Structures are given as C-alpha cells and as structure tokens.
XYZ file of C-alpha atoms in Angstrom:
786
model
C 56.374 135.372 80.581
C 59.225 135.593 78.039
C 59.013 133.842 74.648
C 61.566 131.397 73.185
C 62.425 131.106 69.528
C 62.322 127.574 67.966
C 65.188 126.756 65.904
C 62.790 125.346 63.328
C 60.238 128.097 63.401
C 59.906 130.751 60.755
C 59.741 134.360 61.369
C 56.472 135.785 62.810
C 53.968 135.867 59.952
C 50.929 138.018 59.351
C 47.505 136.574 60.036
C 46.963 135.995 56.291
C 50.002 133.755 56.020
C 49.879 129.873 56.477
C 51.080 128.461 59.712
C 52.632 125.100 60.520
C 51.488 123.489 63.730
C 54.102 121.313 65.298
C 53.285 117.988 66.932
C 55.064 119.171 70.056
C 52.851 122.085 70.682
C 50.552 121.380 73.610
C 49.679 122.007 77.239
C 52.565 122.735 79.543
C 50.687 123.840 82.534
C 47.835 122.341 84.712
C 44.352 123.116 85.682
C 43.233 123.926 89.150
C 40.841 121.516 90.723
C 39.109 124.176 92.720
C 38.915 126.745 90.109
C 35.485 127.285 88.457
C 37.243 128.559 85.225
C 39.267 125.938 83.365
C 42.404 127.608 82.134
C 45.512 126.002 80.553
C 48.940 127.195 79.300
C 49.863 126.414 75.736
C 52.707 127.003 73.396
C 51.993 129.050 70.164
C 53.443 128.492 66.835
C 56.490 130.752 67.505
C 57.029 128.981 70.897
C 55.516 131.876 72.907
C 53.449 130.937 75.925
C 49.818 132.033 76.617
C 46.926 131.146 78.805
C 43.267 130.659 77.750
C 40.015 129.397 78.781
C 39.441 126.263 76.880
C 35.667 126.385 77.173
C 35.512 129.540 74.943
C 37.655 128.394 72.146
C 37.401 125.992 69.222
C 38.457 122.481 70.398
C 41.356 122.284 67.985
C 42.515 125.707 66.734
C 42.492 128.937 68.690
C 44.398 132.269 68.686
C 46.454 134.022 71.290
C 46.129 137.752 72.317
C 48.046 138.780 69.176
C 45.773 136.841 66.783
C 48.233 134.160 66.178
C 46.884 130.650 65.834
C 47.689 127.965 68.349
C 47.008 124.193 68.459
C 45.276 123.140 71.481
C 44.079 119.655 72.410
C 40.496 119.373 73.267
C 39.064 117.167 76.044
C 38.110 114.592 73.447
C 41.747 114.336 72.360
C 43.312 111.388 74.096
C 46.610 113.345 74.451
C 45.060 115.843 76.662
C 44.555 114.391 80.181
C 44.622 117.692 81.825
C 41.535 119.108 79.953
C 39.632 115.810 80.326
C 40.198 116.098 84.039
C 39.071 119.582 84.103
C 35.910 118.834 81.992
C 34.941 116.035 84.453
C 35.643 117.896 87.658
C 31.989 118.783 88.143
C 30.808 115.025 87.956
C 29.781 113.759 91.213
C 32.278 110.906 92.103
C 32.092 108.228 94.918
C 34.364 108.203 97.842
C 36.159 105.391 99.653
C 33.216 104.227 101.678
C 30.558 103.940 98.927
C 32.935 103.412 95.926
C 35.326 100.752 97.431
C 34.637 99.551 100.869
C 30.932 98.819 100.552
C 31.155 97.005 97.216
C 34.068 94.942 98.490
C 32.143 94.092 101.705
C 29.106 93.138 99.708
C 31.040 90.826 97.504
C 33.154 89.102 100.170
C 30.302 88.639 102.827
C 28.419 86.076 100.881
C 26.724 82.749 101.086
C 29.840 80.854 102.164
C 29.762 82.703 105.442
C 26.222 81.570 106.255
C 25.990 78.194 104.631
C 29.372 76.585 104.636
C 31.780 78.173 107.262
C 30.382 76.337 110.229
C 30.513 73.118 108.484
C 34.087 73.751 107.534
C 34.779 74.452 111.116
C 33.194 71.122 112.212
C 35.326 69.252 109.694
C 38.656 70.875 109.904
C 38.511 72.196 113.471
C 39.065 75.708 114.678
C 42.895 75.688 114.240
C 42.898 74.325 110.716
C 39.869 76.471 109.693
C 41.889 79.369 110.975
C 44.746 78.367 108.714
C 42.322 78.052 105.776
C 41.039 81.634 106.387
C 44.604 82.990 106.783
C 45.926 81.321 103.585
C 42.967 82.637 101.612
C 43.161 86.056 103.079
C 46.953 86.208 102.604
C 46.532 85.823 98.911
C 44.119 88.596 98.657
C 46.013 90.760 101.144
C 49.234 90.485 99.038
C 47.264 91.311 95.896
C 45.687 94.278 97.543
C 49.217 95.523 98.482
C 50.236 95.171 94.778
C 47.047 96.830 93.661
C 47.507 99.727 96.165
C 50.992 100.315 95.060
C 50.015 100.555 91.403
C 46.872 102.561 92.146
C 48.937 105.206 93.988
C 51.396 105.412 91.141
C 49.017 107.281 88.944
C 45.424 107.331 87.818
C 43.548 104.129 87.389
C 40.975 104.755 84.685
C 37.918 102.716 83.752
C 38.476 99.068 83.646
C 40.147 98.738 87.080
C 42.275 95.577 87.231
C 42.109 95.354 83.400
C 43.584 98.879 83.195
C 46.387 97.892 85.536
C 47.355 94.690 83.760
C 47.112 96.029 80.241
C 49.294 99.152 81.008
C 51.915 97.114 82.795
C 52.205 93.586 81.148
C 51.059 94.759 77.751
C 48.044 94.336 75.438
C 48.808 90.787 74.630
C 48.564 89.684 78.250
C 46.182 92.479 79.605
C 43.602 91.771 76.880
C 43.069 88.001 77.495
C 43.362 88.348 81.321
C 40.793 91.244 81.337
C 38.466 89.266 79.258
C 38.753 86.177 81.549
C 38.250 88.456 84.608
C 35.059 89.821 82.942
C 33.905 86.219 82.505
C 34.648 85.411 86.135
C 32.837 88.419 87.411
C 29.782 87.506 85.085
C 29.773 83.962 86.386
C 29.936 85.319 89.927
C 26.661 87.083 89.188
C 25.127 83.836 88.145
C 26.582 82.109 91.394
C 25.112 84.813 93.575
C 21.747 84.699 91.938
C 21.477 80.876 92.410
C 22.519 81.302 96.069
C 19.663 83.889 96.546
C 17.260 81.517 94.907
C 18.236 78.693 97.088
C 17.825 80.809 100.217
C 14.448 81.949 99.176
C 13.374 78.415 98.754
C 14.602 77.641 102.268
C 12.811 80.736 103.616
C 9.336 80.423 102.028
C 9.123 76.735 102.743
C 8.083 75.377 99.323
C 9.890 74.560 96.189
C 9.530 76.172 92.765
C 11.438 75.986 89.440
C 14.770 77.743 90.268
C 15.682 78.302 86.636
C 12.698 80.679 85.858
C 13.204 82.460 89.136
C 16.878 82.897 88.393
C 16.242 84.346 84.976
C 13.766 86.831 86.442
C 16.156 87.879 89.178
C 19.109 88.380 86.778
C 16.922 90.551 84.617
C 15.781 92.622 87.659
C 19.434 93.041 88.649
C 20.541 94.017 85.143
C 17.603 96.629 84.940
C 18.784 98.174 88.170
C 22.369 98.380 87.000
C 21.277 99.894 83.632
C 19.414 102.797 85.547
C 22.561 104.148 87.153
C 25.401 103.538 89.685
C 23.774 105.718 92.413
C 20.816 103.329 92.564
C 23.082 100.475 92.868
C 24.771 102.127 95.765
C 21.427 102.853 97.494
C 20.349 99.284 97.143
C 23.731 97.880 98.063
C 23.879 99.979 101.223
C 20.527 98.694 102.259
C 21.383 95.092 101.512
C 24.752 95.352 103.228
C 23.031 96.820 106.353
C 20.678 93.738 106.304
C 23.649 91.485 105.996
C 25.394 93.135 108.939
C 22.179 92.879 111.019
C 21.985 89.170 110.336
C 25.479 88.611 111.321
C 24.946 90.562 114.511
C 21.971 88.413 115.335
C 23.783 85.264 114.442
C 26.772 86.230 116.748
C 24.416 87.441 119.635
C 22.457 84.189 119.438
C 25.640 82.010 119.765
C 26.836 84.064 122.646
C 23.446 83.623 124.346
C 23.590 79.900 123.406
C 26.954 79.515 125.081
C 25.589 81.019 128.323
C 22.589 78.736 128.301
C 20.033 81.665 128.016
C 18.974 80.945 124.468
C 18.786 77.861 122.325
C 16.689 78.976 119.214
C 15.984 75.671 117.302
C 18.695 73.763 118.986
C 18.656 71.741 122.105
C 20.622 71.983 125.458
C 22.662 68.901 124.583
C 23.926 70.546 121.454
C 26.025 72.822 123.756
C 29.542 71.435 123.989
C 32.620 73.391 124.846
C 35.988 72.836 123.111
C 34.575 70.071 120.886
C 35.916 71.538 117.522
C 39.507 72.463 118.203
C 41.147 69.693 116.045
C 40.111 68.166 112.742
C 37.446 65.483 112.655
C 36.854 64.721 108.915
C 33.583 62.947 108.419
C 31.548 62.051 105.228
C 29.463 64.892 104.036
C 25.700 64.197 104.595
C 24.853 65.284 101.133
C 27.740 64.279 98.890
C 28.871 61.323 101.099
C 32.428 62.214 100.316
C 35.061 62.792 103.132
C 36.709 66.106 102.681
C 40.373 67.095 103.523
C 42.166 70.318 104.222
C 42.687 71.261 100.558
C 39.211 70.504 99.436
C 37.770 72.565 102.286
C 40.084 75.425 101.242
C 38.680 75.192 97.744
C 35.262 75.481 99.161
C 35.986 78.445 101.373
C 38.099 80.514 98.904
C 35.307 82.002 96.803
C 34.238 83.914 99.937
C 37.335 86.106 99.825
C 37.311 86.837 95.866
C 35.539 90.243 96.145
C 38.504 92.698 96.633
C 38.361 93.859 93.155
C 34.900 95.091 93.287
C 36.040 98.722 94.090
C 38.831 98.908 91.467
C 36.259 97.623 88.935
C 34.586 100.895 89.351
C 37.667 103.055 89.339
C 36.149 105.271 86.594
C 33.495 106.606 89.032
C 35.808 107.097 91.965
C 36.625 110.606 93.168
C 40.292 109.612 94.008
C 41.092 106.054 93.052
C 44.694 106.264 94.257
C 43.494 106.893 97.793
C 40.185 105.123 97.865
C 41.298 101.705 96.337
C 44.080 101.104 99.098
C 42.016 102.254 101.999
C 38.772 100.696 101.033
C 40.266 97.290 99.818
C 42.570 96.817 102.643
C 39.836 97.904 105.157
C 37.344 95.430 103.678
C 39.946 92.541 103.929
C 40.655 93.152 107.460
C 37.041 93.631 108.478
C 35.847 90.444 106.718
C 38.727 88.345 107.994
C 37.868 89.330 111.613
C 34.239 88.380 111.065
C 35.237 85.128 109.617
C 37.709 84.337 112.575
C 35.074 85.446 115.100
C 32.336 83.097 113.639
C 34.754 80.159 113.483
C 35.908 80.381 117.170
C 32.515 81.213 118.615
C 30.647 78.292 116.911
C 33.678 76.002 117.271
C 34.184 76.534 121.003
C 30.478 76.255 121.942
C 28.673 73.748 119.743
C 28.876 69.993 119.494
C 30.746 68.615 116.463
C 27.820 66.706 114.889
C 25.625 69.766 114.890
C 28.231 71.648 112.764
C 28.770 68.789 110.407
C 25.121 67.751 109.830
C 23.323 71.136 109.925
C 24.936 73.443 107.293
C 22.381 76.225 108.096
C 22.983 76.173 111.791
C 23.665 79.950 111.816
C 19.832 80.414 111.145
C 18.893 77.899 113.905
C 20.853 79.887 116.495
C 19.943 83.467 115.349
C 18.479 85.773 117.930
C 15.596 86.643 118.163
C 14.259 84.832 115.060
C 15.758 82.374 112.657
C 14.320 83.897 109.513
C 16.592 86.925 110.101
C 19.573 85.119 109.043
C 17.734 83.520 106.053
C 16.770 86.956 104.862
C 20.455 88.046 105.397
C 21.622 85.239 103.074
C 19.102 86.489 100.386
C 20.231 90.231 100.744
C 23.870 89.262 100.786
C 23.590 87.357 97.524
C 21.501 89.979 95.801
C 23.954 92.688 96.932
C 26.887 90.783 95.714
C 25.165 90.137 92.441
C 24.458 93.886 92.010
C 28.085 94.668 92.604
C 29.386 92.036 90.104
C 26.829 93.007 87.578
C 27.776 96.689 87.853
C 31.556 95.946 87.678
C 31.622 93.434 84.779
C 30.262 95.654 82.072
C 32.618 98.378 82.823
C 35.672 96.056 82.485
C 34.162 94.780 79.124
C 33.666 98.362 77.828
C 37.069 99.343 78.819
C 38.453 96.545 76.794
C 36.314 97.488 73.895
C 37.319 101.184 74.111
C 41.102 100.144 73.842
C 40.472 98.164 70.619
C 42.151 95.071 72.113
C 39.639 92.521 70.729
C 38.101 93.778 67.538
C 34.975 91.569 67.908
C 33.952 93.778 70.892
C 33.922 96.987 68.969
C 30.110 97.147 68.958
C 30.161 97.459 72.727
C 32.182 100.804 72.579
C 30.717 103.862 74.396
C 31.287 107.477 73.619
C 32.811 108.404 76.896
C 34.158 106.402 79.823
C 31.810 108.408 82.063
C 28.599 107.070 80.233
C 26.910 103.889 81.407
C 27.779 100.939 79.184
C 24.210 99.944 78.407
C 25.155 97.425 75.647
C 27.735 95.759 77.893
C 25.214 95.627 80.823
C 22.548 93.695 78.756
C 25.232 91.526 77.115
C 26.440 90.742 80.634
C 22.679 89.929 81.557
C 22.604 87.430 78.513
C 25.797 85.669 79.590
C 24.967 85.506 83.245
C 21.492 83.986 82.440
C 22.929 80.923 80.729
C 24.735 79.311 83.754
C 21.641 79.844 85.897
C 19.718 77.286 83.837
C 21.934 74.627 85.262
C 20.659 75.497 88.759
C 23.761 74.075 90.321
C 26.480 76.135 92.145
C 29.147 73.354 92.055
C 29.709 73.665 88.376
C 30.156 77.435 88.553
C 32.251 78.033 91.548
C 35.596 76.504 90.312
C 35.692 78.665 87.161
C 34.763 81.816 89.169
C 37.758 81.202 91.389
C 40.042 80.374 88.575
C 39.278 83.656 86.686
C 39.707 85.786 89.935
C 42.982 83.942 90.913
C 44.581 84.635 87.358
C 43.784 88.326 87.726
C 45.233 88.262 91.226
C 48.363 86.602 89.769
C 48.534 89.116 87.008
C 48.348 92.060 89.394
C 51.085 90.651 91.572
C 53.219 89.883 88.556
C 52.770 93.524 87.308
C 53.824 95.020 90.568
C 56.724 92.644 90.880
C 58.206 93.652 87.389
C 57.600 97.390 88.256
C 59.371 97.073 91.572
C 62.089 94.645 90.581
C 63.142 96.382 87.384
C 63.190 99.736 89.354
C 61.275 101.571 86.593
C 61.930 105.311 87.014
C 58.198 106.083 86.427
C 57.174 103.644 89.203
C 56.872 106.029 92.262
C 53.882 104.966 94.295
C 52.813 106.870 97.474
C 51.815 103.705 98.930
C 55.028 102.340 100.678
C 53.885 99.295 102.448
C 54.934 96.745 99.778
C 58.055 95.188 98.227
C 58.647 93.351 95.000
C 59.352 90.275 97.011
C 55.781 90.351 98.430
C 54.313 90.725 95.003
C 56.428 87.721 93.708
C 55.251 85.693 96.630
C 51.568 86.726 95.968
C 52.047 85.692 92.298
C 53.397 82.257 93.295
C 50.729 81.620 95.930
C 47.973 82.518 93.563
C 49.220 80.142 90.908
C 49.730 77.467 93.348
C 46.163 77.911 94.562
C 44.971 77.552 90.964
C 46.922 74.551 89.944
C 47.216 72.429 93.116
C 44.351 73.499 95.427
C 41.236 74.443 93.593
C 40.842 72.147 90.614
C 43.573 71.289 88.210
C 41.177 70.168 85.436
C 39.350 73.452 85.623
C 42.673 75.218 85.594
C 43.644 73.384 82.459
C 40.478 74.583 80.770
C 41.098 78.215 81.853
C 44.784 78.182 80.779
C 43.838 76.798 77.415
C 41.239 79.605 76.982
C 43.851 82.121 78.009
C 46.287 80.758 75.466
C 43.792 80.918 72.683
C 42.871 84.515 73.491
C 46.549 85.518 73.754
C 47.229 83.948 70.251
C 44.223 85.803 68.815
C 45.434 89.116 70.407
C 49.019 88.568 69.170
C 47.773 87.905 65.697
C 45.911 91.258 65.588
C 49.241 92.991 65.830
C 47.653 95.931 67.699
C 50.303 98.224 69.024
C 49.673 100.507 72.056
C 52.110 103.093 73.298
C 51.291 102.365 76.952
C 54.961 102.008 78.290
C 54.454 98.357 79.515
C 57.126 96.476 81.295
C 57.695 94.310 78.333
C 59.786 97.217 76.786
C 61.412 97.727 80.167
C 62.313 94.110 80.562
C 63.793 93.844 76.956
C 65.830 97.030 77.734
C 67.262 95.559 81.003
C 68.202 92.367 79.335
C 69.817 94.167 76.470
C 71.527 96.662 78.829
C 72.972 93.725 80.826
C 74.099 91.899 77.794
C 75.798 94.958 76.324
C 77.520 95.533 79.735
C 78.715 91.951 79.695
C 80.140 92.411 76.136
C 81.712 95.860 77.018
C 85.334 96.007 75.722
C 84.882 93.477 72.976
C 84.482 94.059 69.237
C 82.747 92.089 66.527
C 86.189 90.849 65.471
C 86.645 89.147 68.881
C 84.097 86.374 68.051
C 85.550 82.950 67.212
C 84.973 81.788 63.614
C 82.585 79.098 64.870
C 80.312 81.760 66.412
C 80.746 84.397 63.575
C 77.652 85.463 61.712
C 76.920 88.386 59.355
C 75.612 91.447 60.961
C 74.395 93.153 57.912
C 74.267 96.978 57.185
C 72.050 97.192 54.067
C 72.392 100.487 52.111
C 69.214 101.561 50.301
C 69.115 104.196 47.627
C 66.487 106.905 47.771
C 65.159 109.527 45.384
C 64.869 113.242 45.748
C 61.578 112.937 47.756
C 63.092 110.343 50.156
C 61.376 107.350 48.699
C 63.348 104.054 48.697
C 64.224 102.778 45.238
C 66.322 99.629 45.101
C 64.033 97.403 47.182
C 65.601 94.188 45.761
C 68.430 94.579 48.276
C 65.933 94.344 51.175
C 64.657 91.108 49.700
C 68.113 89.507 49.700
C 68.713 90.787 53.326
C 65.495 89.133 54.362
C 66.575 85.878 52.820
C 69.920 86.048 54.455
C 68.161 86.562 57.815
C 66.408 83.157 57.440
C 69.703 81.496 58.190
C 70.094 83.009 61.519
C 71.924 86.173 60.855
C 72.692 88.765 63.434
C 71.732 92.372 63.734
C 70.151 93.974 60.677
C 70.541 97.670 60.055
C 69.048 99.364 57.062
C 70.485 102.763 56.040
C 69.220 105.160 53.514
C 71.445 107.978 52.282
C 69.626 111.181 51.229
C 71.490 113.899 49.356
C 70.513 117.498 50.206
C 72.341 119.619 47.588
C 70.466 122.802 48.755
C 71.759 122.693 52.420
C 70.877 121.068 55.696
C 69.474 124.291 56.973
C 66.302 124.017 54.891
C 63.030 124.070 56.853
C 61.729 120.751 55.691
C 64.837 118.553 56.137
C 63.662 116.971 59.373
C 60.269 116.326 57.984
C 61.735 114.821 54.865
C 63.934 112.527 57.077
C 60.998 111.499 59.110
C 58.933 110.808 55.998
C 61.682 108.617 54.436
C 62.261 106.685 57.634
C 58.627 105.837 57.913
C 58.546 104.564 54.372
C 61.702 102.668 54.987
C 60.305 100.961 58.026
C 57.064 100.065 56.062
C 59.241 98.339 53.227
C 61.143 96.525 56.042
C 57.861 95.170 57.378
C 56.884 94.109 53.891
C 60.197 92.210 53.474
C 59.948 90.596 56.911
C 62.672 92.830 58.412
C 60.517 94.322 61.130
C 62.989 93.375 63.790
C 65.697 95.398 62.148
C 66.827 99.014 62.696
C 66.197 101.724 60.136
C 68.103 105.076 59.929
C 67.972 107.758 57.262
C 70.944 109.982 56.886
C 70.845 113.303 55.244
C 74.097 114.774 53.962
C 75.374 117.483 51.636
C 78.718 115.797 51.112
C 79.612 112.889 48.871
C 77.577 109.606 49.336
C 80.613 107.669 50.125
C 81.458 109.720 53.186
C 77.868 109.261 54.563
C 78.042 105.579 54.084
C 81.548 105.390 55.881
C 80.032 107.457 58.770
C 77.009 105.177 58.985
C 79.283 102.053 59.096
C 81.493 103.471 61.795
C 78.658 104.707 63.983
C 76.046 101.933 63.495
C 75.716 99.506 66.387
C 77.486 99.156 69.715
C 80.768 97.153 70.291
C 80.358 93.540 69.070
C 76.905 94.256 67.813
C 78.237 96.632 65.162
C 78.030 95.816 61.555
C 80.614 93.437 60.076
C 79.067 93.134 56.613
C 77.783 95.756 54.115
C 75.243 94.909 51.554
C 74.865 97.349 48.579
C 73.215 97.307 45.261
C 75.191 97.481 42.071
C 74.616 100.852 40.263
C 71.961 100.873 37.703
C 72.592 102.216 34.099
C 71.131 105.500 35.046
C 73.635 105.691 37.818
C 76.630 104.871 35.873
C 78.056 108.252 35.169
C 81.717 109.183 35.838
C 81.103 110.937 38.911
C 78.793 108.377 40.527
C 81.076 105.424 39.665
C 84.038 107.186 41.108
C 82.199 107.700 44.306
C 81.015 104.110 44.252
C 84.652 102.826 43.886
C 85.729 105.149 46.880
C 82.923 103.667 48.886
C 84.207 100.047 48.248
C 87.631 101.080 49.121
C 86.580 102.706 52.363
C 84.613 99.740 53.477
C 87.586 97.549 52.659
C 89.764 99.808 54.854
C 87.271 99.458 57.674
C 87.829 95.693 57.482
C 84.149 94.943 56.626
C 82.862 92.208 54.305
C 81.244 93.585 51.136
C 78.205 92.174 49.431
C 77.478 93.863 46.025
C 74.072 92.818 44.763
C 73.102 93.117 41.071
C 69.505 92.234 40.746
C 67.341 91.845 37.717
C 63.930 93.483 37.513
C 62.259 90.198 38.357
C 63.916 89.750 41.608
C 62.952 88.275 43.948
C 61.048 85.471 42.064
C 57.510 84.525 43.233
C 57.284 81.347 45.326
C 55.050 79.558 42.689
C 57.445 80.443 39.898
C 60.513 79.331 41.865
C 58.951 76.053 43.005
C 58.196 75.036 39.419
C 61.700 75.609 38.402
C 63.464 74.308 41.525
C 64.761 71.161 39.822
C 66.767 73.319 37.388
C 67.722 76.045 39.796
C 71.075 76.352 41.498
C 73.186 78.748 43.621
C 76.602 79.204 41.924
C 79.562 80.231 43.972
C 82.771 81.336 42.334
C 85.173 80.844 45.301
C 88.749 82.201 45.483
C 89.732 79.730 48.125
C 92.296 82.029 49.721
C 89.689 84.598 50.480
C 88.138 82.525 53.284
C 84.818 80.950 53.794
C 82.357 83.839 53.743
C 81.291 82.863 50.237
C 80.429 79.308 51.546
C 78.545 80.711 54.498
C 76.318 83.093 52.552
C 74.768 80.370 50.300
C 74.277 78.235 53.337
C 72.247 80.988 55.013
C 70.244 81.530 51.692
C 69.391 77.743 51.676
C 67.558 78.118 54.917
C 64.971 80.254 53.147
C 61.952 78.715 51.779
C 62.770 79.722 48.153
C 66.230 77.984 48.199
C 65.650 74.889 50.536
C 65.905 72.359 47.651
C 68.140 74.287 45.284
C 71.391 72.813 44.204
C 74.627 74.495 45.431
C 77.442 74.501 42.937
C 80.877 75.587 43.840
C 83.436 76.730 41.165
C 86.963 77.133 42.691
C 89.174 79.708 41.079
C 92.914 79.103 40.836
C 94.986 82.271 41.209
C 98.403 80.670 40.537
C 99.572 78.668 37.535
C 101.408 76.283 39.947
C 98.196 75.132 41.747
C 97.065 71.524 41.104
C 93.264 71.577 40.178
C 92.687 67.991 41.130
C 94.357 68.402 44.576
C 92.339 71.564 45.103
C 89.218 69.798 44.269
C 89.961 66.901 46.906
C 90.664 69.540 49.552
C 87.585 71.449 48.841
C 85.426 68.250 49.063
C 87.041 67.383 52.265
C 86.608 70.872 53.625
C 82.879 70.973 52.682
C 82.435 67.650 54.598
C 84.055 68.961 57.755
C 81.946 72.226 57.698
C 78.838 70.084 56.867
C 77.784 72.002 53.686
C 76.137 69.998 50.941
C 77.450 71.157 47.463
C-alpha cells in the first residue's frame, strides 16, 4: 500500500529521535467478525499505512515493520469501537428469541390478563374492550416502530432506551428520562411481586402477612439476577412456558364450556351467548365505583408496558439492530392476539354478571383443574419481576457510566459487559420499599407514567431524526415515517395527561423538571451528536436563507443593535493579555446586543510555515474560549488569526470575513495601546487600523481601561450613589453614544448609576440653550433617563 506524506509531518526520523503523535492517527480499517486473529489498519507518524495484531502490542504505543512508533487505540479507549467489538466477539450473546421476544412476552403477559381482562370485558363489552386493547397496543406499536428505526440505524449499547434518548435528544433530556424509566422499571418489579404474593394467597387458601413475603421474594429475585443473565433466561423460559400452558388451559376450558362439555366451577346457567357485546357499566363489587371507558383503559394499559424489556438488555444481544425490531414487534402482535382471543371467547359465551362479579373466572373455567391458572398467575408475575429486575440495573449503570448524574458515580462498573452488582442490590432496596404498602393501586399509575414518558421520548427522538432529515439517520428498518413517530408521541402524552391520572402525571412531570434542572446545572457536555445541535442548525440555516441578500446596514434604526467584534491582544505564546476589553463586551451584552465575535491577532515573524503554528493557534483559541466563559461570553464566537503582515491588515481581514450577511459585525471594540505599546511603528499601525475600520463603515469603540477594571460588585455597590456614566456627545454624530450607556445600564453594575450627557458644540453659531432643550426632548422621545 503506498504511503502518503502529511503536510505537517517532519522527515522520517531515526528510532532515537522523538516523535509527535497526531490526534488524527487511528484505525482506518475494520476487523473481521469471523477471523480468529484481530487485525486492524493504522496510520503511522509519517502517514504510512500498516496492519497489526492488536493483541500482541502495547495498548497505546506500537511500532510498524520498520521500527517506527505508531499510536493505536486500545479496546479500553472510548474512541476505538472497532477493537472493542473485536475484543468482545468471543462473548456469548443472546439472540432474538431469548434476548428480546421472551423478555417482552414475560413482561406483557401479566396479572392483568388473568385478573382484570374478563372483568373489563363484562363492563365495557367486547367491542369497546377491543377498542381499549387496540388503543393501548397502538401506542406501543408506534413506539416499537420508532425504536426499530433507531435500533437499525446503528449499535444500541448498554442502557437500551436510555441510550437511544440520550444520544438523540441530548444529555439534559436523556438523563432525567432514563432515571425516570429506571424508577418505573423498579416499581414494576414491586408491582409484579405484590401480584405474585396475592396469587399465592388465593392458591394456598390461607392468609399471611404479604409484606414479609414480598420482601423475601424481592430478595430471592435480586439474588437470581446477581448470579447472571443466563440463569434469568433459564428461569424466565420455564416461567413463560407455565404461563402459556395456563393460557392454553384457560382457552381450552372456555371452548369446552361453550359447547356444554365442561363447566369447571361454574354452573350451566352461567352459559349465555352474545351477552357481552355492548357496554354494561355496573358498580364494582369491591370498590363500589362505576367505571367508564377511560378508567378501564387506565386499568388495562399496564398490561402492554413491557415492550422495552428486550432493548433494556441491548448490551448482551448478539445483534441488537435485528433482534430488537423482530422480537419487540413479534411480542406485540402475539400478545395482542391473545388479548383479543380471550375477550371474544369469554364475552361471547359467558353471562354478564359472571364476568363482572368474579374477577378470577379464568381459573374457575380452566381445564382440567382451576389451580393451573392460579399457578400461571404466580409464574407470570415472578417471570415479569425477573425481567424488570434484570433490566433496571443495566439502565442505571449505563446512566452512571455516562457521568450524567454525578451522585450515581458509585454505581459505575469497569466494563459494560460486567454484571452491575451494586446497581442490582440498589434496585432491590428501592423495589422493597413499595412492597411494604401491600397495595397495587398506589404503584400502578406511576409505573404507567414512567413507561409512557419513555415511549414519548423514543417517538420524539425518531420524529426529529426523520423530520430534520439528518444525513447520519439511515435505518435499515423502512416501515416507519416521521409522522407515525409524531402521532405516537402525541398519543403517549395524551394517555399520560388525560387518561391515566392527571394528578400522578403532575407529580412525574415535576420530578422530571427537577432532574432536568439538576442535569442542566452540571453543565456536562457530551459529543454525542444529538438532534439539539441539528435543530439549532436547521433553524439558523432557515433564518440565514430568509436573510439572504440583506446586509447589516439594511436594518431600520429602531431594530439596530451592536454586533460587536472584539479585538484581543496576545503575547508571543498566544496568551490573551488585555482582558478588560472582554469585561466591557460582556457588560454591553446585558443590554441585548447581537452577535459577539472575539478575535485575537497573533504575529508570526518567523513565518507561517513553522511546524508549531497550528498547535499554537489551537492553544490560543482554547485559552480565549476559557476567558470568554469566565466573562460570560460563552455564547460568542472565538477566532485566532496568525499573520506575518501588519496587525492592521489582519484586523481588516477579520472584520470583512467575520459573520454572514446581516449577522456581520457592525461595531469594533478595541483597547487603547498601553504605554509599552506606544512606539512609533505600533502607533502608526494603530492609526491605520482606525482609518481602515472607518472606511469599512463600522462603528469604533476604543476602550482605555485602568488596572482596576472591572470593579468588584461589592466595591461598586458601596460607591453607586456617587458613580456616573459620562457621555461627551457630538450631536451630529448620531445616537450610538446614547445607545451604548443604555446597554451598559442593563448590567447589574450600572443599574442605578446616574447617566450624564455633555453635549459638545462644534460651531460657534450654535445656541447652547436651544441645543439643551432639543436634547432633553430627544431623550424623552427615545425613553432614556439622563
């Protein structure tokens, strides 16, 4: 393979010489999944190409065939996804069936199917119950389409839905949503445990303290999860088989009951055809409250909130982009079919009073023995609890690994492949607390809220990616559209606010806002390429296109505002020196100024071809950005210009080329030369700079600051009564000198400072008294107090 010479590289050096390793040096090839030898292609220090076996070299520095050092990224380096994938290729992963379909099925087929679906059928009728099932399944189906599109657009790593949200909507939204989803999954564990304990009490025939039994069962589930995922799969497969057997016995029993061959615990008079087609809302025998369509929808909806069980475990899937769409959509279709089959079989054959009064009628009609269904309820609850207890800790550890919420740092694991033991037992602790209440009714609304918020976030993510037409969004799953994602987002929010429970929704939204504010305050920045940057780019692009063909001079005087280009001096090492000018630029910004551009001019007398010029420019720009953040100018733009010519020419070039159209600088802020800079050559160049700026028709602000500027807030407040802003105004030069002190007065240091205007007469014929009256009248019209 031919070698290429870098424009920044030095001549080939001997092994005894020092080498500079460029940040851009890295892997340009890929590893073979089927190969037993992990090889990769890298670029050496002189841009030649070589291949190596990464297992036989140092993880950071290696040499090529000629003894030249190269920089390689080890598998522990986050920049090296190829080597990470190669290192983990031998780890046994889960497929679509065991990794996604079975977990989703175990979570979806729960206690609602056995204890409440027939009661809902008796109250709402077969037709309206079918609508309830279809509305609930529609929200999960649309969410699954969005999740499948995102999953097939790239690798979904540990964290599942949290990974999708955080990498799409950003860390500020992804972190809080991920934590709420973790809490919802943890509460779901408590809900399933309480359901299992209730079913055990019905089966054994005597009552015991459910709180102690729930604590013991939660501990047992956490212990199984901490042992390993494969044991969860073995237990879950067994539990799911028992659930499917129970469903089969239940369906077979109702078929035999409809033909008069088997009655179970029912009586022949309980057989009534077509008695549950239409709604017949009656007071509930337990709560004595009459339900309606929406309240029954709220009761049923938790039975479809298990579609993310597979994506929660995306870190242990062999091929998440294929397994997640197939397994999730398959589980939704299979469970929806079971729900509809149960509704119409029971609704068409049983008398309405039986369905309303006997909530466990599925066990009474089970063939050949009613205890089979009771055991199925127990196994379905325990299986669902295992899945949620296995998924929740992985979501929490993924959040901790991303450093999104600092208080979770103690849960970090060394590698995403490791079992999150700390997170598992922390989840056990949280899941044990709600079980002490012993009541499902207090848990279910919050579980539903947390899941629906995550569903809404997934749909919103897919909507932005599809609607904004992001070039990097190229999913292989084609059965989706941004409009379906938008509809899914609206449907999920509508179910949260208007259907489930608005008071619970208010509590959850308040918790989300608090977590969002906390995450925002951390100012943690992640280069994840979220759609927030894309959305800002699209808005800016559309705005610039709308302003195409206009200039900054086209603005009306009423809408004019200074768009300042601030010139900062630097020393020979690229360090900014006159930082007082940044303080003034920040104070002018408080009054609602426009675009802020900070330019630093760096003289390179020994030539631009020097090797370290680019590094020195980068170093100076980083320092300049840090000072801008210190002076509250983080929303401005920094640029460093290296030149071998006169400083004035570099400043002219910066003014001409900075900005776009109407967003170009119209005001230049410069510092007055210090005593050390007042030599003949420098002053002549400074005067040339001012003349050139005037020729460019830009406003000039020359700032001569003392060593004590800016004053501290405490010092300024103590002297505020005697402080003033003095403006020496040549009236014929326009109103810029009046606008600048007004902008300064918006800053906290100058809010109560007196503004004094001294008008300067330029002609001996001008009447000072008449000018004073006109200035007072003008100040009144422009609403400036002076």
